[in-house]
Amino acid sequence: MDNTANEKHFEERIRAGEVIEPKDWMPERYRKQLVRMMSQHAHSEIIGMLPEGNWITRAPSLRRKMILLAKVQDEGGHGLYIYSGTETLGVKREDLLQDLLDGKAKYSNIFNYPTLSWADMGTIGWFVDGAAIINQTTLAKCSYGPYSRAMIRICKEENFHKKQGFEIMATLAAGTPEQRAMAQDAVNRWWWPSLMMLGPSDKDSPNTAELSLWGVKRKSNDELRQRFVDMTVPQAQAIGLTLPDPDLKFNEQTGHWEHGPINWDEFFAVIKGNGPCNRERLGAKRKAHEQGAWVREAAAAYARKHSEPSKAAA
Ligand code: 3HC
């Protein structure tokens, strides 16, 4: 079939809700968009280990330490899983990682903020993983098979991540005045960056229209954000914490919580590399990569040794 016929057939498959697999014909632009989105997602999972990893040795109990350790390990696994999905599109993981190390690749804005107290661990689980679940449950229905299947598996673990975070916050909010103040301070610092995490407003989103047409994005950024706000406001009320938005109000007509204006200048500054922790995060990632060189060399040597046909068998 020539490309026009291929494109026509591809669009018919998308309209019919079919799942596109790696060996299927796909427009180059569809492939490129998936590589962009999936690699950034994978980078986000890996970089996302850093802010939480800082608190593993400072967890307030053995139980909290074990939970946080499990969560950080999960995030690493999510990253590797999504890199594997990205590789089905004909790109090399090493190249994606090099782009990240060279500062050429995006990852989620949210991981460029400092984690100043134990309550930040709770707020990350509650807000960041909560927003991620909302986003990833829609991506579990995306048109590209490997990505949607990865999301199904990842969402199961994200639910644990969110629940453990909310439990930390509920515990602190019901604790001493100092603990309650710690929780409220973390909410104040993480609320707005978490709303930004779901992407710029739809009118400023150059990728949403195309990704929606191809069944990759099932909800727009603003729809995802609205879902997150509607879900989170009652949770904050339930544990007596205040979201830092004086304009937050419930609209009886629409049944949605309306939030105040988002500081998009901050968002674009952070994703351009000028957030509070961008340099620190990339520096830590580069250091870990350098220090891990011996592991990669040993694994490669082992693979070479065990892939050459053995002399005896020859
Ligand atoms: N952080 C950094 N960059 C962002 C961003 C964010 N939160 N949101 C958008 N951007 C970038 C986009 O990458 C795009 O830049 P590019 O064209 O150079 O790539 C630009 O801002 C315009 O944004 P668009 O809305 O046009 O981009 P998308 O259509 O790709 O939508 C998205 C953005 C909703 C984040 C979408 O990419 C997406 O759903 N990605 C998959 C999920 C994901 O990456 N989540 C990241 C968090 S991972 C996580 O939470 C881990 C959990 O375990 C804690």
Short mmCIF file of C-alpha atoms and ligand atoms in Angstrom, two decimals:
data_model
loop_
_atom_site.label_atom_id
_atom_site.label_comp_id
_atom_site.label_asym_id
_atom_site.label_seq_id
_atom_site.Cartn_x
_atom_site.Cartn_y
_atom_site.Cartn_z
CA MET A 1 0.00 0.00 0.00
CA ASP A 2 1.32 3.54 -0.68
CA ASN A 3 1.57 5.98 2.19
CA THR A 4 -1.76 7.67 1.51
CA ALA A 5 -3.56 4.35 1.64
CA ASN A 6 -1.56 3.43 4.75
CA GLU A 7 -2.53 6.71 6.43
CA LYS A 8 -6.17 6.19 5.54
CA HIS A 9 -6.10 2.66 6.93
CA PHE A 10 -4.28 3.84 10.08
CA GLU A 11 -6.90 6.51 10.73
CA GLU A 12 -9.70 3.99 10.19
CA ARG A 13 -8.04 1.69 12.77
CA ILE A 14 -7.75 4.55 15.28
CA ARG A 15 -11.39 5.51 14.73
CA ALA A 16 -12.40 1.85 15.23
CA GLY A 17 -10.56 1.91 18.57
CA GLU A 18 -7.98 -0.63 17.46
CA VAL A 19 -4.67 -0.95 19.31
CA ILE A 20 -1.55 -0.11 17.32
CA GLU A 21 1.32 -2.54 17.89
CA PRO A 22 5.06 -1.97 17.23
CA LYS A 23 5.13 -3.90 13.97
CA ASP A 24 2.03 -2.13 12.58
CA TRP A 25 2.31 0.68 10.02
CA MET A 26 2.13 4.09 11.72
CA PRO A 27 2.70 7.67 10.55
CA GLU A 28 6.23 8.85 11.40
CA ARG A 29 4.68 11.77 13.30
CA TYR A 30 2.66 9.35 15.49
CA ARG A 31 5.86 7.46 16.29
CA LYS A 32 7.78 10.66 17.05
CA GLN A 33 5.03 11.95 19.34
CA LEU A 34 5.01 8.67 21.27
CA VAL A 35 8.81 8.71 21.61
CA ARG A 36 8.60 12.28 22.91
CA MET A 37 5.83 11.57 25.42
CA MET A 38 6.97 8.13 26.60
CA SER A 39 10.64 9.07 26.99
CA GLN A 40 9.69 12.15 29.03
CA HIS A 41 7.43 9.98 31.13
CA ALA A 42 10.23 7.46 31.74
CA HIS A 43 12.70 10.27 32.58
CA SER A 44 10.15 11.66 35.05
CA GLU A 45 9.84 8.34 36.85
CA ILE A 46 13.63 8.02 37.18
CA ILE A 47 14.27 11.63 38.25
CA GLY A 48 11.23 11.35 40.54
CA MET A 49 13.19 8.84 42.66
CA LEU A 50 15.60 11.59 43.75
CA PRO A 51 13.38 13.92 45.85
CA GLU A 52 11.90 10.95 47.73
CA GLY A 53 15.18 9.05 47.93
CA ASN A 54 16.51 11.94 50.03
CA TRP A 55 14.16 10.94 52.84
CA ILE A 56 14.63 7.16 53.00
CA THR A 57 17.35 7.44 55.67
CA ARG A 58 15.31 10.05 57.55
CA ALA A 59 11.94 8.26 57.67
CA PRO A 60 10.37 8.54 61.15
CA SER A 61 9.89 4.77 61.62
CA LEU A 62 11.00 1.46 60.18
CA ARG A 63 7.52 0.99 58.70
CA ARG A 64 7.64 4.39 56.93
CA LYS A 65 11.18 3.64 55.75
CA MET A 66 10.11 0.31 54.24
CA ILE A 67 7.09 1.90 52.52
CA LEU A 68 9.15 4.76 51.06
CA LEU A 69 11.88 2.35 49.96
CA ALA A 70 9.27 0.23 48.16
CA LYS A 71 7.77 3.30 46.50
CA VAL A 72 11.11 4.60 45.22
CA GLN A 73 11.97 1.15 43.90
CA ASP A 74 8.57 1.06 42.15
CA GLU A 75 9.28 4.40 40.46
CA GLY A 76 12.58 3.07 39.13
CA GLY A 77 10.77 0.04 37.77
CA HIS A 78 8.14 2.27 36.12
CA GLY A 79 10.90 4.20 34.38
CA LEU A 80 12.61 1.05 33.09
CA TYR A 81 9.26 -0.35 31.99
CA ILE A 82 8.38 2.78 30.02
CA TYR A 83 11.89 2.95 28.49
CA SER A 84 11.26 -0.62 27.25
CA GLY A 85 7.98 0.57 25.75
CA THR A 86 9.78 3.49 24.09
CA GLU A 87 12.37 1.10 22.61
CA THR A 88 9.56 -0.68 20.70
CA LEU A 89 9.44 2.52 18.60
CA GLY A 90 12.96 2.00 17.30
CA VAL A 91 14.91 4.24 19.65
CA LYS A 92 17.82 3.19 21.86
CA ARG A 93 17.53 3.55 25.64
CA GLU A 94 21.15 4.71 25.79
CA ASP A 95 20.35 7.61 23.45
CA LEU A 96 17.32 8.63 25.50
CA LEU A 97 19.40 8.53 28.69
CA GLN A 98 22.18 10.55 27.06
CA ASP A 99 19.67 13.24 26.09
CA LEU A 100 18.56 13.36 29.74
CA LEU A 101 22.14 13.54 31.03
CA ASP A 102 22.95 16.27 28.48
CA GLY A 103 19.99 18.33 29.72
CA LYS A 104 18.29 18.02 26.34
CA ALA A 105 15.29 15.98 27.54
CA LYS A 106 12.26 17.15 29.49
CA TYR A 107 10.95 15.49 32.60
CA SER A 108 8.04 16.48 34.83
CA ASN A 109 8.22 19.97 36.33
CA ILE A 110 7.12 18.61 39.68
CA PHE A 111 10.43 16.95 40.48
CA ASN A 112 12.31 20.23 40.40
CA TYR A 113 11.03 21.34 43.81
CA PRO A 114 12.82 20.68 47.12
CA THR A 115 11.58 18.17 49.70
CA LEU A 116 11.99 20.13 52.93
CA SER A 117 10.20 17.96 55.48
CA TRP A 118 8.74 14.50 56.02
CA ALA A 119 5.34 15.96 55.12
CA ASP A 120 6.69 16.43 51.59
CA MET A 121 6.76 12.64 51.28
CA GLY A 122 3.08 12.59 52.14
CA THR A 123 2.21 15.42 49.78
CA ILE A 124 4.13 13.87 46.88
CA GLY A 125 2.24 10.60 47.33
CA TRP A 126 -1.11 12.36 47.77
CA PHE A 127 -0.83 15.08 45.09
CA VAL A 128 1.83 13.93 42.61
CA ASP A 129 0.94 10.26 42.50
CA GLY A 130 -2.72 11.22 42.73
CA ALA A 131 -2.39 13.39 39.63
CA ALA A 132 -0.30 10.71 37.95
CA ILE A 133 -3.04 8.12 38.53
CA ILE A 134 -5.65 10.38 36.95
CA ASN A 135 -3.40 10.87 33.94
CA GLN A 136 -2.16 7.30 33.66
CA THR A 137 -5.60 5.69 33.93
CA THR A 138 -6.54 7.59 30.76
CA LEU A 139 -3.24 6.58 29.13
CA ALA A 140 -4.10 2.95 29.93
CA LYS A 141 -6.67 3.34 27.13
CA CYS A 142 -4.25 4.96 24.66
CA SER A 143 -4.00 3.64 21.12
CA TYR A 144 -0.40 2.42 21.37
CA GLY A 145 -0.36 -1.11 22.81
CA PRO A 146 2.94 -1.20 24.70
CA TYR A 147 2.21 2.16 26.40
CA SER A 148 -1.35 1.33 27.39
CA ARG A 149 -0.29 -2.06 28.81
CA ALA A 150 2.55 -0.43 30.76
CA MET A 151 0.04 2.01 32.27
CA ILE A 152 -2.29 -0.77 33.42
CA ARG A 153 0.49 -2.37 35.40
CA ILE A 154 1.89 0.93 36.71
CA CYS A 155 -1.47 2.26 37.88
CA LYS A 156 -1.84 -0.67 40.29
CA GLU A 157 1.32 0.44 42.09
CA GLU A 158 0.47 4.16 41.87
CA ASN A 159 -2.64 3.53 43.95
CA PHE A 160 -0.46 2.20 46.78
CA HIS A 161 1.78 5.27 46.34
CA LYS A 162 -1.10 7.67 46.69
CA LYS A 163 -2.68 5.85 49.66
CA GLN A 164 0.55 5.80 51.65
CA GLY A 165 1.02 9.51 50.99
CA PHE A 166 -2.48 10.42 52.08
CA GLU A 167 -2.03 8.27 55.21
CA ILE A 168 1.09 10.28 56.12
CA MET A 169 -0.84 13.52 55.69
CA ALA A 170 -3.87 12.32 57.68
CA THR A 171 -1.54 11.20 60.49
CA LEU A 172 0.32 14.53 60.59
CA ALA A 173 -2.89 16.56 60.33
CA ALA A 174 -4.26 14.71 63.37
CA GLY A 175 -0.95 15.00 65.24
CA THR A 176 0.68 17.72 67.31
CA PRO A 177 0.33 21.39 66.28
CA GLU A 178 3.90 21.20 64.93
CA GLN A 179 3.05 18.14 62.80
CA ARG A 180 -0.11 19.80 61.53
CA ALA A 181 1.85 22.93 60.63
CA MET A 182 4.41 20.77 58.81
CA ALA A 183 1.63 19.15 56.76
CA GLN A 184 0.01 22.50 55.94
CA ASP A 185 3.38 23.96 54.88
CA ALA A 186 3.96 21.06 52.48
CA VAL A 187 0.44 21.44 51.02
CA ASN A 188 1.10 25.15 50.50
CA ARG A 189 4.31 24.42 48.59
CA TRP A 190 3.14 21.46 46.44
CA TRP A 191 -0.43 22.37 45.46
CA TRP A 192 0.22 24.71 42.55
CA PRO A 193 3.17 22.79 41.00
CA SER A 194 0.94 19.68 41.12
CA LEU A 195 -1.75 21.48 39.10
CA MET A 196 0.95 22.49 36.59
CA MET A 197 2.11 18.86 36.32
CA LEU A 198 -0.82 18.03 34.05
CA GLY A 199 0.50 20.39 31.41
CA PRO A 200 -0.25 23.90 30.22
CA SER A 201 -3.85 24.99 29.66
CA ASP A 202 -5.41 23.45 26.58
CA LYS A 203 -5.19 26.71 24.61
CA ASP A 204 -1.39 26.65 25.13
CA SER A 205 -0.90 22.93 24.46
CA PRO A 206 0.63 22.39 20.99
CA ASN A 207 0.47 18.59 21.24
CA THR A 208 -2.99 17.83 22.66
CA ALA A 209 -5.02 18.16 19.45
CA GLU A 210 -2.85 15.74 17.47
CA LEU A 211 -2.45 13.29 20.36
CA SER A 212 -6.21 13.29 20.92
CA LEU A 213 -6.91 12.73 17.21
CA TRP A 214 -4.69 9.66 17.35
CA GLY A 215 -6.23 8.29 20.54
CA VAL A 216 -3.04 8.73 22.55
CA LYS A 217 -4.50 11.39 24.85
CA ARG A 218 -8.03 10.50 25.92
CA LYS A 219 -8.45 13.61 28.10
CA SER A 220 -7.07 17.12 27.65
CA ASN A 221 -4.74 18.74 30.19
CA ASP A 222 -7.54 20.91 31.60
CA GLU A 223 -9.90 17.93 31.87
CA LEU A 224 -7.25 15.95 33.76
CA ARG A 225 -6.56 18.95 36.02
CA GLN A 226 -10.26 19.41 36.77
CA ARG A 227 -10.54 15.74 37.73
CA PHE A 228 -7.56 16.10 40.07
CA VAL A 229 -8.97 19.22 41.75
CA ASP A 230 -12.45 17.70 42.13
CA MET A 231 -10.95 14.59 43.73
CA THR A 232 -8.45 16.35 46.02
CA VAL A 233 -10.49 19.19 47.53
CA PRO A 234 -12.82 16.88 49.51
CA GLN A 235 -9.79 14.87 50.69
CA ALA A 236 -8.13 18.02 52.05
CA GLN A 237 -11.37 18.98 53.77
CA ALA A 238 -11.62 15.49 55.28
CA ILE A 239 -8.29 15.86 57.10
CA GLY A 240 -8.67 19.57 57.87
CA LEU A 241 -5.92 20.94 55.65
CA THR A 242 -6.42 24.11 53.60
CA LEU A 243 -5.50 24.26 49.91
CA PRO A 244 -3.60 27.52 49.21
CA ASP A 245 -6.13 28.95 46.76
CA PRO A 246 -8.41 31.74 48.05
CA ASP A 247 -10.38 31.57 44.78
CA LEU A 248 -11.28 27.89 45.20
CA LYS A 249 -15.07 27.55 45.07
CA PHE A 250 -17.63 24.87 44.24
CA ASN A 251 -19.82 25.59 41.22
CA GLU A 252 -23.26 24.09 41.89
CA GLN A 253 -24.19 24.31 38.17
CA THR A 254 -21.21 22.41 36.82
CA GLY A 255 -20.57 20.26 39.88
CA HIS A 256 -16.86 21.15 39.72
CA TRP A 257 -14.44 22.94 42.00
CA GLU A 258 -13.13 26.10 40.32
CA HIS A 259 -9.55 27.09 41.13
CA GLY A 260 -7.70 30.37 40.92
CA PRO A 261 -5.23 31.38 38.19
CA ILE A 262 -2.12 29.23 37.74
CA ASN A 263 1.26 30.94 37.51
CA TRP A 264 2.26 29.66 34.06
CA ASP A 265 5.38 31.85 34.06
CA GLU A 266 6.66 29.67 36.91
CA PHE A 267 5.77 26.50 34.97
CA PHE A 268 7.59 27.52 31.80
CA ALA A 269 10.58 28.79 33.80
CA VAL A 270 10.84 25.43 35.59
CA ILE A 271 10.55 23.33 32.43
CA LYS A 272 13.17 25.54 30.79
CA GLY A 273 15.60 24.50 33.54
CA ASN A 274 15.18 27.40 35.96
CA GLY A 275 13.30 25.68 38.78
CA PRO A 276 14.57 25.48 42.38
CA CYS A 277 16.20 22.06 41.94
CA ASN A 278 16.77 21.48 38.21
CA ARG A 279 20.55 21.67 38.47
CA GLU A 280 20.64 19.55 41.63
CA ARG A 281 18.47 16.82 40.08
CA LEU A 282 20.50 16.59 36.87
CA GLY A 283 23.73 16.75 38.85
CA ALA A 284 22.62 13.83 41.01
CA LYS A 285 21.54 11.86 37.96
CA ARG A 286 24.86 12.47 36.19
CA LYS A 287 26.79 11.45 39.33
CA ALA A 288 24.74 8.24 39.69
CA HIS A 289 25.33 7.48 36.02
CA GLU A 290 29.09 7.92 36.36
CA GLN A 291 29.24 5.87 39.55
CA GLY A 292 27.16 3.14 37.92
CA ALA A 293 29.48 2.77 34.89
CA TRP A 294 31.19 -0.29 36.41
CA VAL A 295 27.84 -2.08 36.77
CA ARG A 296 26.98 -1.45 33.11
CA GLU A 297 30.47 -2.61 32.02
CA ALA A 298 30.23 -5.77 34.14
CA ALA A 299 26.76 -6.58 32.81
CA ALA A 300 27.94 -6.03 29.22
CA ALA A 301 31.02 -8.24 29.75
CA TYR A 302 28.85 -10.97 31.27
CA ALA A 303 26.39 -10.74 28.37
CA ARG A 304 29.26 -10.96 25.82
CA LYS A 305 30.80 -13.96 27.63
CA HIS A 306 27.52 -15.81 27.78
CA SER A 307 26.34 -14.94 24.30
CA GLU A 308 29.46 -16.16 22.41
CA PRO A 309 29.03 -19.78 21.39
CA SER A 310 31.14 -21.72 23.90
CA LYS A 311 34.44 -23.04 22.50
CA ALA A 312 33.59 -26.55 23.70
CA ALA A 313 30.37 -26.57 21.73
CA ALA A 314 32.21 -25.46 18.58
N1 3HC B 1 6.61 18.93 33.01
C1 3HC B 1 7.50 19.19 32.03
N2 3HC B 1 7.14 19.51 30.76
C2 3HC B 1 5.82 19.52 30.50
C3 3HC B 1 4.84 19.22 31.46
C4 3HC B 1 5.29 18.92 32.77
N3 3HC B 1 4.44 18.65 33.76
N4 3HC B 1 3.62 19.32 30.88
C5 3HC B 1 3.83 19.67 29.60
N5 3HC B 1 5.15 19.79 29.38
C6 3HC B 1 5.78 20.18 28.12
C7 3HC B 1 5.47 19.18 27.03
O1 3HC B 1 6.43 18.14 27.03
C8 3HC B 1 5.54 20.06 25.78
O2 3HC B 1 6.90 20.27 25.44
P1 3HC B 1 7.55 19.45 24.19
O3 3HC B 1 6.60 19.65 23.03
O4 3HC B 1 8.88 20.12 24.00
O5 3HC B 1 7.64 18.03 24.64
C9 3HC B 1 5.03 21.41 26.28
O6 3HC B 1 5.19 21.41 27.70
C10 3HC B 1 3.58 21.65 25.91
O7 3HC B 1 2.80 20.71 26.61
P2 3HC B 1 1.66 19.85 25.91
O8 3HC B 1 0.46 19.92 26.75
O9 3HC B 1 1.54 20.23 24.47
O10 3HC B 1 2.35 18.40 26.00
P3 3HC B 1 1.60 17.00 26.05
O11 3HC B 1 0.46 17.00 25.09
O12 3HC B 1 2.67 16.01 25.92
O13 3HC B 1 0.93 16.93 27.52
C11 3HC B 1 1.47 15.70 29.54
C12 3HC B 1 1.74 16.96 28.69
C13 3HC B 1 0.01 15.77 30.05
C14 3HC B 1 2.45 15.68 30.70
C15 3HC B 1 1.65 14.48 28.65
O14 3HC B 1 2.93 14.57 28.07
C16 3HC B 1 1.55 13.17 29.39
O15 3HC B 1 0.47 12.74 29.75
N6 3HC B 1 2.70 12.48 29.58
C17 3HC B 1 2.69 11.14 30.16
C18 3HC B 1 2.61 11.17 31.67
C19 3HC B 1 3.83 11.83 32.27
O16 3HC B 1 4.79 12.11 31.62
N7 3HC B 1 3.78 12.09 33.55
C20 3HC B 1 4.92 12.75 34.19
C21 3HC B 1 4.86 12.52 35.63
S1 3HC B 1 5.48 10.92 35.99
C22 3HC B 1 4.95 10.70 37.52
O17 3HC B 1 4.13 11.40 37.97
C23 3HC B 1 5.54 9.58 38.28
C24 3HC B 1 4.68 9.18 39.42
O18 3HC B 1 5.03 7.89 39.80
C25 3HC B 1 4.90 10.09 40.57
#
